[in-house]
């Protein structure tokens, strides 16, 4: 058994204790938990690919200071095939942004492959899926570790979109992306780490080919580049009107 720190309100996981939860913004909710790996992940099916994650009953009625809806209209009117680069500091909400956008696309009857290369299928990811109430059977999550596994996953069904979190840890996939997007007509969305100077850690050629570049920090996003005429800003999760936490 291992121990970790978890917010008892939203389920966010931390390596050490903080007074404020950066996910639900409530104070003094982070506590130490000792739980076996099988107990942590008992609500999910496993394998490199999985679908239909089930919401945990203990998380359904938690106080949430957010509506679990992304303000994605600020991204502009996206075509069926587009490419987007998402970057920002650690803990700023990139994975939350990607998961909610992937869920939004999957909700429009589009089969989406989400490659969780950085977090895998561990507790951190499954707690986010529970917290965000994502249970769409058209959103398939993979823990592929290299380009060959991603390419293998893409052959399993006719996916309409590919999300990669993060492309920084799958550099061998980069040469395949232009051809994949052209032949399979995929929407392509990926995240990148940032450098010490705050820029995205990737080639300028890769960024230049993208239709959108989005900065994410503190659960807000800003469109820095758009081929669709939109340079909006928005919330990754929308607040309740009146500030109610109920």
Short mmCIF file of C-alpha atoms in Angstrom, two decimals:
data_model
loop_
_atom_site.label_atom_id
_atom_site.label_comp_id
_atom_site.label_asym_id
_atom_site.label_seq_id
_atom_site.Cartn_x
_atom_site.Cartn_y
_atom_site.Cartn_z
CA UNK A 1 0.00 0.00 0.00
CA UNK A 2 1.11 3.53 -0.69
CA UNK A 3 0.04 6.86 0.65
CA UNK A 4 -0.87 10.08 -1.13
CA UNK A 5 -2.72 13.32 -0.48
CA UNK A 6 -6.22 13.76 -1.86
CA UNK A 7 -8.86 16.48 -1.71
CA UNK A 8 -11.91 15.00 0.01
CA UNK A 9 -14.16 17.35 -1.97
CA UNK A 10 -13.08 16.86 -5.59
CA UNK A 11 -10.68 13.91 -5.46
CA UNK A 12 -7.63 15.79 -6.80
CA UNK A 13 -4.38 14.00 -5.94
CA UNK A 14 -1.17 15.65 -4.69
CA UNK A 15 2.29 14.50 -3.71
CA UNK A 16 2.23 16.68 -0.58
CA UNK A 17 -0.32 18.52 1.53
CA UNK A 18 -1.51 22.01 0.55
CA UNK A 19 -3.90 24.31 2.38
CA UNK A 20 -5.77 25.16 -0.84
CA UNK A 21 -6.91 22.65 -3.47
CA UNK A 22 -5.94 24.05 -6.87
CA UNK A 23 -8.75 22.11 -8.60
CA UNK A 24 -11.85 23.03 -6.57
CA UNK A 25 -10.38 26.04 -4.71
CA UNK A 26 -11.54 24.96 -1.26
CA UNK A 27 -9.33 25.29 1.81
CA UNK A 28 -8.33 22.54 4.27
CA UNK A 29 -9.79 19.68 2.24
CA UNK A 30 -6.53 17.86 1.41
CA UNK A 31 -5.88 14.81 3.56
CA UNK A 32 -3.50 11.87 3.62
CA UNK A 33 -4.90 8.61 2.24
CA UNK A 34 -3.52 5.08 2.32
CA UNK A 35 -5.20 2.91 -0.26
CA UNK A 36 -4.19 -0.11 -2.30
CA UNK A 37 -3.90 0.28 -6.07
CA UNK A 38 -6.76 -2.15 -6.63
CA UNK A 39 -9.02 -0.13 -4.31
CA UNK A 40 -8.06 3.15 -5.98
CA UNK A 41 -8.97 1.88 -9.44
CA UNK A 42 -11.84 -0.47 -8.67
CA UNK A 43 -14.38 1.63 -10.58
CA UNK A 44 -12.64 1.29 -13.95
CA UNK A 45 -11.88 -1.42 -16.46
CA UNK A 46 -8.28 -1.73 -17.59
CA UNK A 47 -6.08 -2.61 -20.48
CA UNK A 48 -4.35 -0.24 -22.84
CA UNK A 49 -7.73 0.73 -24.26
CA UNK A 50 -10.86 1.22 -22.25
CA UNK A 51 -14.25 2.84 -22.67
CA UNK A 52 -17.29 3.80 -20.62
CA UNK A 53 -15.61 4.83 -17.35
CA UNK A 54 -18.19 4.63 -14.58
CA UNK A 55 -18.68 7.52 -12.17
CA UNK A 56 -17.97 6.64 -8.56
CA UNK A 57 -21.03 6.95 -6.29
CA UNK A 58 -18.98 8.62 -3.59
CA UNK A 59 -18.13 11.48 -5.98
CA UNK A 60 -21.56 12.11 -7.47
CA UNK A 61 -22.89 14.46 -4.80
CA UNK A 62 -19.75 16.39 -3.91
CA UNK A 63 -19.87 20.18 -3.65
CA UNK A 64 -18.57 21.55 -6.93
CA UNK A 65 -17.86 25.25 -7.44
CA UNK A 66 -18.09 24.71 -11.22
CA UNK A 67 -20.47 23.66 -13.89
CA UNK A 68 -18.66 20.86 -15.66
CA UNK A 69 -18.89 22.56 -19.04
CA UNK A 70 -16.03 23.95 -21.07
CA UNK A 71 -16.38 27.41 -22.61
CA UNK A 72 -15.15 26.06 -25.94
CA UNK A 73 -17.14 28.45 -28.14
CA UNK A 74 -14.22 30.85 -27.60
CA UNK A 75 -12.08 28.51 -29.73
CA UNK A 76 -14.10 29.52 -32.79
CA UNK A 77 -16.11 27.41 -35.20
CA UNK A 78 -13.88 24.39 -35.61
CA UNK A 79 -14.06 22.28 -38.79
CA UNK A 80 -14.16 18.50 -38.70
CA UNK A 81 -10.41 18.28 -39.31
CA UNK A 82 -8.16 20.67 -37.41
CA UNK A 83 -4.98 20.61 -35.33
CA UNK A 84 -4.38 22.26 -31.97
CA UNK A 85 -1.37 22.65 -29.69
CA UNK A 86 -2.11 23.12 -25.98
CA UNK A 87 0.60 24.19 -23.56
CA UNK A 88 1.01 25.77 -20.15
CA UNK A 89 2.62 25.28 -16.74
CA UNK A 90 2.29 22.03 -14.74
CA UNK A 91 -0.95 21.89 -12.78
CA UNK A 92 -2.53 24.66 -14.82
CA UNK A 93 -5.35 22.54 -16.21
CA UNK A 94 -4.05 21.19 -19.54
CA UNK A 95 -5.32 17.65 -18.94
CA UNK A 96 -8.68 18.96 -17.70
CA UNK A 97 -8.94 21.13 -20.83
CA UNK A 98 -8.05 18.20 -23.11
CA UNK A 99 -10.43 15.77 -21.40
CA UNK A 100 -13.36 18.19 -21.54
CA UNK A 101 -12.69 19.08 -25.18
CA UNK A 102 -12.34 15.38 -26.07
CA UNK A 103 -15.62 14.65 -24.26
CA UNK A 104 -17.30 17.52 -26.13
CA UNK A 105 -16.19 16.10 -29.50
CA UNK A 106 -17.20 12.58 -28.48
CA UNK A 107 -20.65 13.89 -27.51
CA UNK A 108 -21.20 14.96 -31.11
CA UNK A 109 -21.13 11.32 -32.25
CA UNK A 110 -17.42 11.41 -33.01
CA UNK A 111 -15.25 8.51 -31.88
CA UNK A 112 -12.24 9.97 -30.04
CA UNK A 113 -8.96 8.29 -29.09
CA UNK A 114 -7.33 9.93 -26.06
CA UNK A 115 -3.73 8.84 -25.49
CA UNK A 116 -2.84 9.36 -21.84
CA UNK A 117 0.89 8.95 -22.38
CA UNK A 118 1.95 10.94 -19.34
CA UNK A 119 -0.49 9.85 -16.61
CA UNK A 120 -1.38 6.41 -17.99
CA UNK A 121 -4.54 4.84 -16.59
CA UNK A 122 -3.62 5.45 -12.96
CA UNK A 123 -5.48 7.05 -10.10
CA UNK A 124 -4.69 10.62 -11.16
CA UNK A 125 -6.48 10.20 -14.50
CA UNK A 126 -9.40 8.14 -13.23
CA UNK A 127 -10.08 10.63 -10.43
CA UNK A 128 -10.25 13.40 -13.05
CA UNK A 129 -12.67 11.35 -15.16
CA UNK A 130 -14.87 10.89 -12.09
CA UNK A 131 -14.64 14.52 -11.06
CA UNK A 132 -15.45 15.73 -14.58
CA UNK A 133 -18.29 13.18 -14.89
CA UNK A 134 -16.92 11.84 -18.17
CA UNK A 135 -18.52 8.53 -19.13
CA UNK A 136 -18.90 8.71 -22.89
CA UNK A 137 -18.54 5.34 -24.67
CA UNK A 138 -17.22 7.17 -27.76
CA UNK A 139 -14.24 8.49 -25.80
CA UNK A 140 -11.64 5.71 -25.73
CA UNK A 141 -8.60 6.14 -23.51
CA UNK A 142 -5.24 4.55 -24.25
CA UNK A 143 -2.02 4.40 -22.25
CA UNK A 144 0.10 3.81 -25.37
CA UNK A 145 3.79 4.26 -24.62
CA UNK A 146 5.22 4.68 -28.12
CA UNK A 147 4.30 5.49 -31.71
CA UNK A 148 3.74 1.86 -32.70
CA UNK A 149 1.11 1.39 -29.98
CA UNK A 150 -0.73 4.59 -30.97
CA UNK A 151 -0.75 3.51 -34.63
CA UNK A 152 -2.06 0.08 -33.56
CA UNK A 153 -4.83 1.69 -31.49
CA UNK A 154 -5.91 3.89 -34.40
CA UNK A 155 -6.56 0.78 -36.51
CA UNK A 156 -9.11 -0.62 -34.05
CA UNK A 157 -11.93 1.62 -35.22
CA UNK A 158 -12.70 4.68 -37.32
CA UNK A 159 -11.66 7.46 -34.96
CA UNK A 160 -12.58 11.04 -35.83
CA UNK A 161 -10.15 12.70 -33.40
CA UNK A 162 -6.83 11.94 -31.73
CA UNK A 163 -5.78 13.58 -28.43
CA UNK A 164 -2.23 13.14 -27.11
CA UNK A 165 -1.37 14.09 -23.52
CA UNK A 166 1.49 14.76 -23.80
CA UNK A 167 3.30 14.72 -27.14
CA UNK A 168 6.46 15.70 -25.25
CA UNK A 169 6.73 12.13 -23.97
CA UNK A 170 5.89 10.59 -27.39
CA UNK A 171 8.39 12.34 -29.70
CA UNK A 172 8.63 9.27 -31.96
CA UNK A 173 5.00 9.88 -33.00
CA UNK A 174 5.66 13.37 -34.40
CA UNK A 175 6.86 12.26 -37.90
CA UNK A 176 3.65 10.25 -38.39
CA UNK A 177 1.18 13.02 -37.50
CA UNK A 178 0.89 14.90 -40.84
CA UNK A 179 0.28 11.70 -42.78
CA UNK A 180 -2.15 10.35 -40.16
CA UNK A 181 -4.21 13.51 -40.22
CA UNK A 182 -4.31 13.57 -44.02
CA UNK A 183 -5.20 9.92 -44.59
CA UNK A 184 -7.57 9.40 -41.66
CA UNK A 185 -9.10 12.90 -41.66
CA UNK A 186 -8.46 13.27 -37.95
CA UNK A 187 -8.88 16.22 -35.66
CA UNK A 188 -5.54 16.32 -33.83
CA UNK A 189 -5.09 17.89 -30.39
CA UNK A 190 -1.95 17.53 -28.32
CA UNK A 191 -0.26 19.08 -25.31
CA UNK A 192 3.37 20.02 -24.86
CA UNK A 193 5.49 20.77 -21.81
CA UNK A 194 6.89 24.27 -21.43
CA UNK A 195 10.47 25.46 -21.26
CA UNK A 196 11.97 27.43 -18.38
CA UNK A 197 11.29 30.54 -20.42
CA UNK A 198 7.59 29.70 -20.60
CA UNK A 199 7.47 28.74 -24.29
CA UNK A 200 6.24 25.39 -25.58
CA UNK A 201 8.89 22.66 -25.71
CA UNK A 202 8.63 21.68 -29.35
CA UNK A 203 9.79 22.58 -32.81
CA UNK A 204 8.56 25.78 -34.44
CA UNK A 205 7.74 23.70 -37.53
CA UNK A 206 5.30 21.62 -35.51
CA UNK A 207 3.65 24.72 -34.06
CA UNK A 208 3.49 26.45 -37.45
CA UNK A 209 1.50 23.54 -38.87
CA UNK A 210 -1.18 23.85 -36.16
CA UNK A 211 -4.46 25.65 -36.76
CA UNK A 212 -4.76 26.59 -33.09
CA UNK A 213 -2.29 27.28 -30.30
CA UNK A 214 -3.88 27.50 -26.85
CA UNK A 215 -2.29 28.57 -23.56
CA UNK A 216 -3.83 27.01 -20.41
CA UNK A 217 -3.15 28.13 -16.84
CA UNK A 218 -5.21 28.38 -13.63
CA UNK A 219 -8.11 26.61 -15.35
CA UNK A 220 -8.39 29.32 -18.00
CA UNK A 221 -7.38 29.21 -21.64
CA UNK A 222 -6.31 31.81 -24.17
CA UNK A 223 -6.17 31.30 -27.93
CA UNK A 224 -2.76 32.57 -29.07
CA UNK A 225 -3.04 31.50 -32.71
CA UNK A 226 -6.10 30.74 -34.80
CA UNK A 227 -6.76 30.13 -38.47
CA UNK A 228 -10.48 30.53 -37.75
CA UNK A 229 -10.46 34.19 -36.69
CA UNK A 230 -11.06 33.62 -32.99
CA UNK A 231 -8.58 34.81 -30.35
CA UNK A 232 -10.86 34.42 -27.37
CA UNK A 233 -10.26 33.59 -23.73
CA UNK A 234 -12.41 31.38 -21.56
CA UNK A 235 -12.78 29.15 -18.55
CA UNK A 236 -11.91 25.47 -18.74
CA UNK A 237 -14.81 24.94 -16.31
CA UNK A 238 -17.63 27.48 -16.04
CA UNK A 239 -18.51 28.93 -12.64
CA UNK A 240 -21.95 28.69 -11.16
CA UNK A 241 -23.84 31.97 -11.31
CA UNK A 242 -23.94 33.58 -7.90
CA UNK A 243 -20.97 31.58 -6.68
CA UNK A 244 -23.01 28.71 -5.23
CA UNK A 245 -21.09 25.60 -4.27
CA UNK A 246 -24.17 23.46 -3.95
#
